[in-house]
PDB file of C-alpha atoms in Angstrom:
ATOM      1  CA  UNK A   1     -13.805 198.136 107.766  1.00 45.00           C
ATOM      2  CA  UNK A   2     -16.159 196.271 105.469  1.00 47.00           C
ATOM      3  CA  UNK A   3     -13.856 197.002 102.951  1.00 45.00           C
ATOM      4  CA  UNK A   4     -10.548 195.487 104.535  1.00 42.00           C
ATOM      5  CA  UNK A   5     -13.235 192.179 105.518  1.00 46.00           C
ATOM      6  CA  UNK A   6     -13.607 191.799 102.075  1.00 46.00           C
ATOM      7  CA  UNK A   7     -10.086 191.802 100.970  1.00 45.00           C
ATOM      8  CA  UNK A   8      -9.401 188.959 103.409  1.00 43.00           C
ATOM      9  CA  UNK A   9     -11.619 187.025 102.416  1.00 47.00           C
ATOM     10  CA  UNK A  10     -10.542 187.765  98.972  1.00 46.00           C
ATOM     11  CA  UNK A  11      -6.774 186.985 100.057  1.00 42.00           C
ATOM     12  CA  UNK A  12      -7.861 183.904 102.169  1.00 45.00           C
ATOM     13  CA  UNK A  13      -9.234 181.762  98.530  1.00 49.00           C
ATOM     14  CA  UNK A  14      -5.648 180.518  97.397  1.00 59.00           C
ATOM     15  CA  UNK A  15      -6.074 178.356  94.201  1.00 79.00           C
ATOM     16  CA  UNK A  16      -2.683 176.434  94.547  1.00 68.00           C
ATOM     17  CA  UNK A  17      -2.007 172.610  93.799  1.00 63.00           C
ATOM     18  CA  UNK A  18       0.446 172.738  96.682  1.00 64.00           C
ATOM     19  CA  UNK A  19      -0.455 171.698  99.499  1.00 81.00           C
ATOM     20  CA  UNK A  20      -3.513 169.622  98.538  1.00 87.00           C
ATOM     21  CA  UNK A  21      -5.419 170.225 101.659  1.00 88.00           C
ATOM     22  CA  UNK A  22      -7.917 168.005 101.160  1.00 89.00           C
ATOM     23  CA  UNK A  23      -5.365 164.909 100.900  1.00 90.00           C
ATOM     24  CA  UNK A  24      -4.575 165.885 104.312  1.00 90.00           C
ATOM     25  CA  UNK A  25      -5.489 162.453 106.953  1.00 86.00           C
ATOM     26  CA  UNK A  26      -7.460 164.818 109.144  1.00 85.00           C
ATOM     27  CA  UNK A  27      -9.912 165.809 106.442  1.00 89.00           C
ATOM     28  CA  UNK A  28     -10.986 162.635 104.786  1.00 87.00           C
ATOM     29  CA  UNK A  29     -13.632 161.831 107.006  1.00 79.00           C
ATOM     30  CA  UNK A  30     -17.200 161.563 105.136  1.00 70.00           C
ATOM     31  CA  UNK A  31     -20.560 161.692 106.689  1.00 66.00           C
ATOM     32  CA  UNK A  32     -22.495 157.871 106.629  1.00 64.00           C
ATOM     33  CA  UNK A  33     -19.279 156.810 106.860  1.00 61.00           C
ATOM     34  CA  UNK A  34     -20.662 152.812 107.052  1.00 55.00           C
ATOM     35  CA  UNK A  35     -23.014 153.089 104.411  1.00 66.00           C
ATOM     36  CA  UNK A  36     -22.107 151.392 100.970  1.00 75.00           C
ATOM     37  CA  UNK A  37     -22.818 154.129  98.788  1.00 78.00           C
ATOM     38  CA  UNK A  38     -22.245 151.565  95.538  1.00 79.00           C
ATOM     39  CA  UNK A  39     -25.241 149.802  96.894  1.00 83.00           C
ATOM     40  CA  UNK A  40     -27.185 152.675  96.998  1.00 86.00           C
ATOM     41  CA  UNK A  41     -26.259 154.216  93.712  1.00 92.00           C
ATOM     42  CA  UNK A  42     -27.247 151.076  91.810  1.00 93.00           C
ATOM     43  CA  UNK A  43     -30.574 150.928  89.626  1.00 94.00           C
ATOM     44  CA  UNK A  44     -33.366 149.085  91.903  1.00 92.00           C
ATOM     45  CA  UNK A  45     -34.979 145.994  89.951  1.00 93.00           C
ATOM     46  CA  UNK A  46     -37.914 147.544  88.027  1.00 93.00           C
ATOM     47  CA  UNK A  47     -36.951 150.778  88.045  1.00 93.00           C
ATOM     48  CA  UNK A  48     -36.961 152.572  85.067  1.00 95.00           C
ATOM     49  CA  UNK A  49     -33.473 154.178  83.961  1.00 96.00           C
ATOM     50  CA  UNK A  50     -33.785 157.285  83.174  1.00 97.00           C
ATOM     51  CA  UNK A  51     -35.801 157.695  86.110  1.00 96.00           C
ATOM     52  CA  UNK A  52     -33.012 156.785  88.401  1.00 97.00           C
ATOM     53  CA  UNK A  53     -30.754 159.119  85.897  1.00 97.00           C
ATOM     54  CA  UNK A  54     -33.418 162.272  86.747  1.00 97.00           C
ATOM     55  CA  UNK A  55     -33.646 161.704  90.189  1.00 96.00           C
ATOM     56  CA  UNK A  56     -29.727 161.565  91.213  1.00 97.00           C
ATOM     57  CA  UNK A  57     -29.380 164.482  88.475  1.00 98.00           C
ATOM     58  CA  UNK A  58     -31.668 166.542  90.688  1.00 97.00           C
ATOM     59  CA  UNK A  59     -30.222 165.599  94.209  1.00 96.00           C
ATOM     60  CA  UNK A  60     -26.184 166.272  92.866  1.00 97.00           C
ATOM     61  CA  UNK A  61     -27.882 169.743  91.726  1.00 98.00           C
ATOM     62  CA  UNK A  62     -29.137 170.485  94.906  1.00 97.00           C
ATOM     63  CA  UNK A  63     -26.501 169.240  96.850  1.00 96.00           C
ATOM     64  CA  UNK A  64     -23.431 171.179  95.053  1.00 97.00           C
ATOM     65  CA  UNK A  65     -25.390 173.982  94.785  1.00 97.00           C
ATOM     66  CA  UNK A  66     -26.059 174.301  98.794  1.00 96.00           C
ATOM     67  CA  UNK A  67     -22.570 173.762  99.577  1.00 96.00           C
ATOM     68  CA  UNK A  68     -21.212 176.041  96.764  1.00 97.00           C
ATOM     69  CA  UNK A  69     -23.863 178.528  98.651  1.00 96.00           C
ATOM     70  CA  UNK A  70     -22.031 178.255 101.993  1.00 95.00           C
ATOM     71  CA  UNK A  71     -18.414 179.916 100.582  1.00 95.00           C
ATOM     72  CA  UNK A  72     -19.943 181.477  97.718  1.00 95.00           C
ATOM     73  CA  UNK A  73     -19.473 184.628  98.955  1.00 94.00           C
ATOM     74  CA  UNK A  74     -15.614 183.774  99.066  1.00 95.00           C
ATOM     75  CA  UNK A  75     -15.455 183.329  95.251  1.00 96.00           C
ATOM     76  CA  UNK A  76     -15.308 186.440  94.615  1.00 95.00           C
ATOM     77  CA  UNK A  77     -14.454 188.086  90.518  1.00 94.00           C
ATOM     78  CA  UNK A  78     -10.949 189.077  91.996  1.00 93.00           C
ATOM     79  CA  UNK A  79     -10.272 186.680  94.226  1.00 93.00           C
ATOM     80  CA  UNK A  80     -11.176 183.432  91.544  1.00 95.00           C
ATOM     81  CA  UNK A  81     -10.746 185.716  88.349  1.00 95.00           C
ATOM     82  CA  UNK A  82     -10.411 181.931  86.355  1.00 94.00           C
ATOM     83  CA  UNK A  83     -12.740 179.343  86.771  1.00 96.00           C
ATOM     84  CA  UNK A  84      -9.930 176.590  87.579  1.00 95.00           C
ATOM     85  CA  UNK A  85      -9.560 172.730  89.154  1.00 94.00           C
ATOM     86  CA  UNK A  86      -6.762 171.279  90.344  1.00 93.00           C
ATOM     87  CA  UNK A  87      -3.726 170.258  88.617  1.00 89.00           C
ATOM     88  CA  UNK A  88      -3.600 173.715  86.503  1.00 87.00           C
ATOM     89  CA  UNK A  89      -6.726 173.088  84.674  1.00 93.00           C
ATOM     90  CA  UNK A  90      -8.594 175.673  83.619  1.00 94.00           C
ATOM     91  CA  UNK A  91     -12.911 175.703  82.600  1.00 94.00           C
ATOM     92  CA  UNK A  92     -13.124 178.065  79.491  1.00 87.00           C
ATOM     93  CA  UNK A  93     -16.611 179.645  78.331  1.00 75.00           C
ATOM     94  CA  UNK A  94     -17.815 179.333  74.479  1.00 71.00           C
ATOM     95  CA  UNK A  95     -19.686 182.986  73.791  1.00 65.00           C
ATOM     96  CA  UNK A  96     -22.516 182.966  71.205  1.00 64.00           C
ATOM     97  CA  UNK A  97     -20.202 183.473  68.686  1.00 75.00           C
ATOM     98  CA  UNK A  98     -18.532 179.633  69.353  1.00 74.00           C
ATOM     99  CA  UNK A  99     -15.144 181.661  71.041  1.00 79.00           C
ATOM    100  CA  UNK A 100     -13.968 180.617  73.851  1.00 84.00           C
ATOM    101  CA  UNK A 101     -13.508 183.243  76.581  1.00 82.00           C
ATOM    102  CA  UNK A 102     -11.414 183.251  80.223  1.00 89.00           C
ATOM    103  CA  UNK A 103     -14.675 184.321  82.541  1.00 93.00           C
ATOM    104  CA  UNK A 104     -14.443 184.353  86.488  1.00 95.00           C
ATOM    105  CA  UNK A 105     -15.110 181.565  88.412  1.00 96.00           C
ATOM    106  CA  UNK A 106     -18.144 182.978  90.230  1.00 96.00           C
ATOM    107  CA  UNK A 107     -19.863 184.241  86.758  1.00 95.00           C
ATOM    108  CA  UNK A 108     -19.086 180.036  85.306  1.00 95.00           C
ATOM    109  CA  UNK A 109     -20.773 179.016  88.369  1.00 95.00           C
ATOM    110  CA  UNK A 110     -23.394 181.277  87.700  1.00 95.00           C
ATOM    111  CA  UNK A 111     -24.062 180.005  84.171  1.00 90.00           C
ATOM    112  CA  UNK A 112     -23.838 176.093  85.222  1.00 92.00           C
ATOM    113  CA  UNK A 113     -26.445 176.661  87.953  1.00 95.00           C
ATOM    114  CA  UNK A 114     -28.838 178.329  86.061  1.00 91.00           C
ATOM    115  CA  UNK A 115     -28.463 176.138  82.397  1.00 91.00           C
ATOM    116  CA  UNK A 116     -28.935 173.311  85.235  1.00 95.00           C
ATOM    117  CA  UNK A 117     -32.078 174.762  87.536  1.00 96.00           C
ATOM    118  CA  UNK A 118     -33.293 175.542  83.660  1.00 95.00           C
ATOM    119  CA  UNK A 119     -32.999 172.181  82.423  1.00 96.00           C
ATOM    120  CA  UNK A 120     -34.327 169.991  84.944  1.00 97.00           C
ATOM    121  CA  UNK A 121     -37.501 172.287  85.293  1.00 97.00           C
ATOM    122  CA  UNK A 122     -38.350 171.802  81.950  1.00 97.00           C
ATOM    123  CA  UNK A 123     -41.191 169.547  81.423  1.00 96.00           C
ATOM    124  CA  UNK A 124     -40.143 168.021  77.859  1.00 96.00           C
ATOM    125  CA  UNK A 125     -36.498 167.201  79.025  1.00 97.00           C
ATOM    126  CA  UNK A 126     -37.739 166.144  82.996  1.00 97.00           C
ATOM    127  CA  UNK A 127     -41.095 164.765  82.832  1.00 96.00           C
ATOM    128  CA  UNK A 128     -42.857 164.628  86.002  1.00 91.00           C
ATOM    129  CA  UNK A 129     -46.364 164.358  84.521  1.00 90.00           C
ATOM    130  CA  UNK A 130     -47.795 160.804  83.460  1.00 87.00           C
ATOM    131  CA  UNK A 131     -47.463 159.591  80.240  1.00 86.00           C
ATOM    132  CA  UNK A 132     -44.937 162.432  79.610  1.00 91.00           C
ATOM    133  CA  UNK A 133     -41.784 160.506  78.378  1.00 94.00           C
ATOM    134  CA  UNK A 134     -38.172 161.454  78.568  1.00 96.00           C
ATOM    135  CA  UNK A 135     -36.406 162.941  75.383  1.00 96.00           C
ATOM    136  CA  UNK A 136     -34.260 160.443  72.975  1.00 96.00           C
ATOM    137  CA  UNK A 137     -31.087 162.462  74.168  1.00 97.00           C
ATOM    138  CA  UNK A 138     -31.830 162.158  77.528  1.00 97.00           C
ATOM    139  CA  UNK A 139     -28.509 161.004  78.946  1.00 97.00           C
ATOM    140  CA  UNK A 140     -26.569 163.145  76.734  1.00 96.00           C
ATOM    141  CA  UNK A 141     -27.916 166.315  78.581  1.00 96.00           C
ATOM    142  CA  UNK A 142     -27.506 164.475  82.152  1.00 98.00           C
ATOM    143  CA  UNK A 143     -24.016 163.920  81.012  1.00 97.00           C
ATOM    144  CA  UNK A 144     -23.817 167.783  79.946  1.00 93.00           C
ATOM    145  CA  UNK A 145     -24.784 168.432  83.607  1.00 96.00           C
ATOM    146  CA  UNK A 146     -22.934 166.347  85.607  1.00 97.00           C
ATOM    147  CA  UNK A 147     -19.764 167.170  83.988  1.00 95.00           C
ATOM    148  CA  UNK A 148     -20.474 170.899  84.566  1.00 94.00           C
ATOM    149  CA  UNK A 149     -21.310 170.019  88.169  1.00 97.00           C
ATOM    150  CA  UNK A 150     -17.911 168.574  88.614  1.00 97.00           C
ATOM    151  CA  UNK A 151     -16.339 171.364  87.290  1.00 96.00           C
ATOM    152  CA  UNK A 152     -18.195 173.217  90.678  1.00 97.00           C
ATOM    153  CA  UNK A 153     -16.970 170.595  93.109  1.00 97.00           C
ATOM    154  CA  UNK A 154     -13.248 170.597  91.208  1.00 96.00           C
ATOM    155  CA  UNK A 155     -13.439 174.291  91.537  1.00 96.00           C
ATOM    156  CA  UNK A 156     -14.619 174.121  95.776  1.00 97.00           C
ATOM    157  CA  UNK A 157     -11.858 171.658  96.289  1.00 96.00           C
ATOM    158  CA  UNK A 158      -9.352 173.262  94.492  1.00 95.00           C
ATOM    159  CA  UNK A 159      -9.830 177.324  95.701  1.00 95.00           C
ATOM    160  CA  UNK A 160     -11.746 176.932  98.717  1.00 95.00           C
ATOM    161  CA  UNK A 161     -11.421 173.553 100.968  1.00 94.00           C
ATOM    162  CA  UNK A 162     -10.440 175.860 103.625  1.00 93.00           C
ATOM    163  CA  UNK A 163     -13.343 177.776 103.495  1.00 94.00           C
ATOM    164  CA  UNK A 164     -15.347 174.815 103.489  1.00 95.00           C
ATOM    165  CA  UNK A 165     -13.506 172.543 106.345  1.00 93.00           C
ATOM    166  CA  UNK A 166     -13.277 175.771 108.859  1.00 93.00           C
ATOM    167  CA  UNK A 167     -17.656 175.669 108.182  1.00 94.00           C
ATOM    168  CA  UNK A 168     -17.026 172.023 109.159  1.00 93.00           C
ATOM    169  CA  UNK A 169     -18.334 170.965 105.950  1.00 94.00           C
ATOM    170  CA  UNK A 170     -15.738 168.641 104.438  1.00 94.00           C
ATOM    171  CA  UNK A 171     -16.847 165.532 105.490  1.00 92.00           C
ATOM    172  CA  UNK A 172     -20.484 166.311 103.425  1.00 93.00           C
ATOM    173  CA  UNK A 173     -18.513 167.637 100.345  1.00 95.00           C
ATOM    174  CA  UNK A 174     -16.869 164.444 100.910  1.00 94.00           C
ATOM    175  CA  UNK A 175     -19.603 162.207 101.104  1.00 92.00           C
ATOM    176  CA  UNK A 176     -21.161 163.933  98.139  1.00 94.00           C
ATOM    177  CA  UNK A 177     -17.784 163.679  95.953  1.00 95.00           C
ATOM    178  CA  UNK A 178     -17.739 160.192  96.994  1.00 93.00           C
ATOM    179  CA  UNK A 179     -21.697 159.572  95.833  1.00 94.00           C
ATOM    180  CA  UNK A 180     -21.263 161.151  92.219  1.00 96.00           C
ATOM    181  CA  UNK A 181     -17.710 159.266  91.609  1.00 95.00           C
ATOM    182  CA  UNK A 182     -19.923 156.530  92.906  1.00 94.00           C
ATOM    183  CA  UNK A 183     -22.574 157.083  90.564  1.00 96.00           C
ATOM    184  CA  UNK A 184     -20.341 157.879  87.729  1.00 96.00           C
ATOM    185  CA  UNK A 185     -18.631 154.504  88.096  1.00 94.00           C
ATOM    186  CA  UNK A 186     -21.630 152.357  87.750  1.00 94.00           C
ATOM    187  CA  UNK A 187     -23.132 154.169  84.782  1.00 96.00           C
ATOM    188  CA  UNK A 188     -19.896 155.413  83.067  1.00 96.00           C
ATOM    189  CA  UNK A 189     -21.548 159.486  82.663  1.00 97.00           C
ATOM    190  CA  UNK A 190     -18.355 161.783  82.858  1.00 97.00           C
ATOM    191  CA  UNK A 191     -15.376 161.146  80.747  1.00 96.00           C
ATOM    192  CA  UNK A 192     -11.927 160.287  82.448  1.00 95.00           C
ATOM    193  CA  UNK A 193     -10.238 163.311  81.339  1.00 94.00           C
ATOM    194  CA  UNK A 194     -13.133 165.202  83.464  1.00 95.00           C
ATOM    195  CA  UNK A 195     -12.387 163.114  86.552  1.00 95.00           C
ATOM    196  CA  UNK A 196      -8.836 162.639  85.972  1.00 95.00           C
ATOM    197  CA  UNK A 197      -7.646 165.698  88.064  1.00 95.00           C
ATOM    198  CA  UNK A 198      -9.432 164.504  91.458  1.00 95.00           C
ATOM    199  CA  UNK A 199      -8.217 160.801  91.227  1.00 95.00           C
ATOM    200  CA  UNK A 200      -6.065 160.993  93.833  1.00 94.00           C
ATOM    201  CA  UNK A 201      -9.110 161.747  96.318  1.00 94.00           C
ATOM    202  CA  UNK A 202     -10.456 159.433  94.785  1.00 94.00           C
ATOM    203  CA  UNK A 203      -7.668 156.634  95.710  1.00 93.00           C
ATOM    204  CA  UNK A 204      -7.604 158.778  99.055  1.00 92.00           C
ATOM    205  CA  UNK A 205     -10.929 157.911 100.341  1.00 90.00           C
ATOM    206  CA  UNK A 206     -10.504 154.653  99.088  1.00 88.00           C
ATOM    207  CA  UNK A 207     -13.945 154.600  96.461  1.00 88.00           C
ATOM    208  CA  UNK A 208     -13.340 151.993  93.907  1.00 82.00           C
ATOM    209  CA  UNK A 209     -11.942 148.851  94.442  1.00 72.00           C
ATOM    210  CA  UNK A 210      -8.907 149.918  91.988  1.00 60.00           C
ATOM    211  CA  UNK A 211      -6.170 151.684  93.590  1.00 43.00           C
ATOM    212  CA  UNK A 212      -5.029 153.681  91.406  1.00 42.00           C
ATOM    213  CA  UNK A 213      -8.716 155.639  90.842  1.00 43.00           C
ATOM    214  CA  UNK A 214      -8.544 155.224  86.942  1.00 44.00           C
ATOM    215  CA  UNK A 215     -11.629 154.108  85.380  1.00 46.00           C
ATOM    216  CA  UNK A 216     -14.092 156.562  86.603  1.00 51.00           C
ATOM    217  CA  UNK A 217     -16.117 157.612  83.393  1.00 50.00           C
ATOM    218  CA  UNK A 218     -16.398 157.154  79.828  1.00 45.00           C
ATOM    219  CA  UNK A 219     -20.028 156.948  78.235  1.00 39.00           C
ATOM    220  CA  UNK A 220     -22.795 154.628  78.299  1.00 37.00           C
ATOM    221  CA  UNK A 221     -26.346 154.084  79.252  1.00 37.00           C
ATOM    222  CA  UNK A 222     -30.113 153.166  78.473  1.00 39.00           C
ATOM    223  CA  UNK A 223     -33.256 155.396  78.270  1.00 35.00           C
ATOM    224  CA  UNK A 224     -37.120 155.807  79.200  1.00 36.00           C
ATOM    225  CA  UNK A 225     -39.475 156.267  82.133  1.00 36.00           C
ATOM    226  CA  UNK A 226     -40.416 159.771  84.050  1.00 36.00           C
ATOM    227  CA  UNK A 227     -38.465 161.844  86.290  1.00 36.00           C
ATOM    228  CA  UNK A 228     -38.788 162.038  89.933  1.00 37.00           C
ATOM    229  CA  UNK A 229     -38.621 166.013  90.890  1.00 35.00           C
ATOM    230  CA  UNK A 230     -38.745 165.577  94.503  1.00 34.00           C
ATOM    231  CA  UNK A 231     -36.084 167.881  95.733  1.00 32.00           C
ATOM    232  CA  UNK A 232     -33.438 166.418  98.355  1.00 32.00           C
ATOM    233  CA  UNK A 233     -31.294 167.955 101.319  1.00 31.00           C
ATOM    234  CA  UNK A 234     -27.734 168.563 101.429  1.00 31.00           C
ATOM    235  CA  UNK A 235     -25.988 164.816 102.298  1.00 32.00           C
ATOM    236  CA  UNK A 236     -25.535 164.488 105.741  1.00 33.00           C
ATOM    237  CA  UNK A 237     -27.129 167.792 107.080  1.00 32.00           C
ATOM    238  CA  UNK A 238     -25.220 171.609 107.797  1.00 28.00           C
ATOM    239  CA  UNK A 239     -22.849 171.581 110.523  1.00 32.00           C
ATOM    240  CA  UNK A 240     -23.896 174.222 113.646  1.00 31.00           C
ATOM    241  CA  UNK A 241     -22.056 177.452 114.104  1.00 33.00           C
ATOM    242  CA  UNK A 242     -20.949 175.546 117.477  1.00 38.00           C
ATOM    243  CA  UNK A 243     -19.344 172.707 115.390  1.00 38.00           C
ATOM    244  CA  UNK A 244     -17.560 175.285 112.790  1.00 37.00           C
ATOM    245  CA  UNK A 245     -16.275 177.276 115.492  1.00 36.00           C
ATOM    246  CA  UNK A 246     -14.458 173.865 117.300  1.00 41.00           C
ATOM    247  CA  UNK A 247     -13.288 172.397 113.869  1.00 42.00           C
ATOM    248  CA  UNK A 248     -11.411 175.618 113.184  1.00 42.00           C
ATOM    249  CA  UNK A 249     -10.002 176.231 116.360  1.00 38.00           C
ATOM    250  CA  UNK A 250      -8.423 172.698 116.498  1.00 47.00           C
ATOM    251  CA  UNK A 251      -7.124 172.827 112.643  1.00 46.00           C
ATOM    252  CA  UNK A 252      -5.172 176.249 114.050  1.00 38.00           C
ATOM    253  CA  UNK A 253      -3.974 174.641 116.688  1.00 38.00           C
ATOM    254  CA  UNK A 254      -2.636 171.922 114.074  1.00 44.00           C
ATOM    255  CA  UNK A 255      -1.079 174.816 111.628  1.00 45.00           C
ATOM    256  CA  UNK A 256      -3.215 173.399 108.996  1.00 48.00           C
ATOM    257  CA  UNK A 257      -4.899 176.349 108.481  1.00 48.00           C
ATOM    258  CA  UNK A 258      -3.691 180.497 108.475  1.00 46.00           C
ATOM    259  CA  UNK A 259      -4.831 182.386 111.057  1.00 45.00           C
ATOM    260  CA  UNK A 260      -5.940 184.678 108.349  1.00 44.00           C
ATOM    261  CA  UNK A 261      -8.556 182.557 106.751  1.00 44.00           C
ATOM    262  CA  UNK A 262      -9.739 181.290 109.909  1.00 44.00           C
ATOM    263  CA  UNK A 263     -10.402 184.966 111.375  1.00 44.00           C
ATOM    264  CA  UNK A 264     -12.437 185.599 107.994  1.00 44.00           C
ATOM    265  CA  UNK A 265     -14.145 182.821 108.464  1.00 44.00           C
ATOM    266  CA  UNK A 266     -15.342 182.569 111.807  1.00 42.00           C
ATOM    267  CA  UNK A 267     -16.101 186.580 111.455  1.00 39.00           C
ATOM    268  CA  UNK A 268     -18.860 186.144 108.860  1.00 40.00           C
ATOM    269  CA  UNK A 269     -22.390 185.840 110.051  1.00 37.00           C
ATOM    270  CA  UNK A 270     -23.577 185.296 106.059  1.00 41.00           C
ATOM    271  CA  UNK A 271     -21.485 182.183 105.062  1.00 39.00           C
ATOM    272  CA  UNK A 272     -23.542 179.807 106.072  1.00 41.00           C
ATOM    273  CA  UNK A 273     -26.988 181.841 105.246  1.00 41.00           C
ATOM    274  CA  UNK A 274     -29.713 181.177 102.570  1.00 42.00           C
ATOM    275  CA  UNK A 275     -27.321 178.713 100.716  1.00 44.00           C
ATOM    276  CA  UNK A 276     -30.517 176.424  99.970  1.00 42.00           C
ATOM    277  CA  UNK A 277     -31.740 180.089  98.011  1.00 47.00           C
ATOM    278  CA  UNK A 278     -28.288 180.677  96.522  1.00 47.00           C
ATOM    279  CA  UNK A 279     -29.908 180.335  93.061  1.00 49.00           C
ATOM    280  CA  UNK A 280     -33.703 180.080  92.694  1.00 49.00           C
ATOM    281  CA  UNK A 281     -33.943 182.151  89.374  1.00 42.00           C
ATOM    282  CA  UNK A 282     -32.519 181.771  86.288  1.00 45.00           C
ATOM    283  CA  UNK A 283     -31.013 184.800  85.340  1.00 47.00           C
ATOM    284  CA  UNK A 284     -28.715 183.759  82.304  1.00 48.00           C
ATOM    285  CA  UNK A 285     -29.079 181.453  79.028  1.00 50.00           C
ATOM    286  CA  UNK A 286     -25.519 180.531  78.717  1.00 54.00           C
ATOM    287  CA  UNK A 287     -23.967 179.126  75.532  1.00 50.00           C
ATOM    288  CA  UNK A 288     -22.244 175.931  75.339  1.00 52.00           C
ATOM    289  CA  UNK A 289     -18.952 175.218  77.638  1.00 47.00           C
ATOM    290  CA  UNK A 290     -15.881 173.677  77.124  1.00 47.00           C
ATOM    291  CA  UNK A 291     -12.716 173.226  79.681  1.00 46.00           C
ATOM    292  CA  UNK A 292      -9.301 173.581  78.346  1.00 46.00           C
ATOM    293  CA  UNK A 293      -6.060 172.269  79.797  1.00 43.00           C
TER     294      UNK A 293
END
């Protein structure tokens, strides 16, 4: 029984350009829906740069990696045996050797979490002590980070929306994709080619003030200060078993969704558990990464 369980849930993460389901009207909702996120993302008078760098570096950690946390256990070695975004692009690993290697999707993950959770707890690169300053190549490694954290979110929206809108969870990986675009726009941190395969999310939640989405990333930036460590919530809050039971009975109803991946779903009591402990320890000290298209 556990067996068959785990080969639906297996079967259920389709990594397919076609249909985009999360183009779809009904799932472009985002939570604080009326709150001008390009006000928010902008550096307050006074405040030092790389402090505001550290601090949203921290929050887009914690935030990806609790919603990551809620499907997780749907990205399986089988079931995501590439680590892969939409528009056929594919996330490639460079061993210690400098060769780049095809590894699963979950094992990538792995590695970006933990070179992340390993970076921002160190006290030379994120100072949290006074007089402690941030390194010269500060930005460069929040660049590193965020770029690897898009791969994750790529990855979710690519292999396993479903998952994630049957948990009732869109409209937070929404609002979260929406606050690092955001964020990315203003200080110009991820390259285009990085962003370029979500763009038209981007134009369909309607983010920057171009239509056509283009412009989000490059390079850029100032330096100095401390870093903020105060850890942060997921955006918006979890949605209730209650609520993820309703949203997937009504996208059924719709044919949005196969019964299949909705009877995984709404079957599993551990989706939705210890995602905020999903990755605590640093288990791995991965070599660089590359992506490869």
């Amino acid at each position: 029984m556990g067996k068959a369980r785990r080969k639906d849930r297996e079967s259920s993460s389709v990594c397919s350009d076609e249909p985009k389901l999360y183009l779809e009207e009904a799932f472009l909702e985002r939570k604080l829906p009326d709150i001008d996120l390009k006000v928010l993302v902008d550096l307050p008078a006074g405040l030092d740069y790389n402090e505001w760098l550290a601090s949203h570096t921290i929050a887009f950690f914690d935030h990806i990696n609790l919603v990551y946390g809620t499907i997780s256990e749907f990205c399986t070695m089988s079931g995501c045996p590439d680590m892969t975004g939409p528009q056929l692009r594919t996330y490639l690993w460079f061993d210690e050797k400098g060769k780049k290697t095809r590894v699963a999707a979950p094992q990538y993950i792995d590695y970006v979490m933990t070179f992340t959770q390993k970076t921002i707890t160190d006290e030379s690169i994120f100072p949290t002590k006074y007089a402690n300053e941030f390194p010269s190549s500060f930005e460069s490694i929040v660049r590193k980070i965020l770029r690897l954290l898009f791969h994750v979110m790529a990855h979710v929206y690519h292999c396993h929306f479903r998952e994630v809108v049957l948990l009732n969870l869109h409209a937070h990986l929404n609002c979260l994709f929406a606050h690092l675009v955001l964020f990315d726009a203003r200080f110009h941190l991820i390259d285009t080619h990085e962003t370029e395969i979500l763009n038209d999310l981007v134009v369909a939640l309607k983010l920057l003030d171009n239509s056509s989405g283009v412009g989000v990333g490059s390079s850029g930036g100032a330096s100095a200060g401390s870093a903020s460590t105060n850890q942060q919530s997921a955006a918006g809050g979890t949605a209730t078993a209650d609520d993820s039971t309703t949203s997937s009975a009504s996208q059924l109803q719709s044919g949005l969704i196969p019964d299949q991946t909705a009877g995984s779903l709404l079957t599993s009591s551990t989706a939705m558990s210890s995602a905020a402990d999903h990755h605590n320890t640093p288990t791995h000290t991965p070599p660089q990464i590359a992506s490869a298209h």
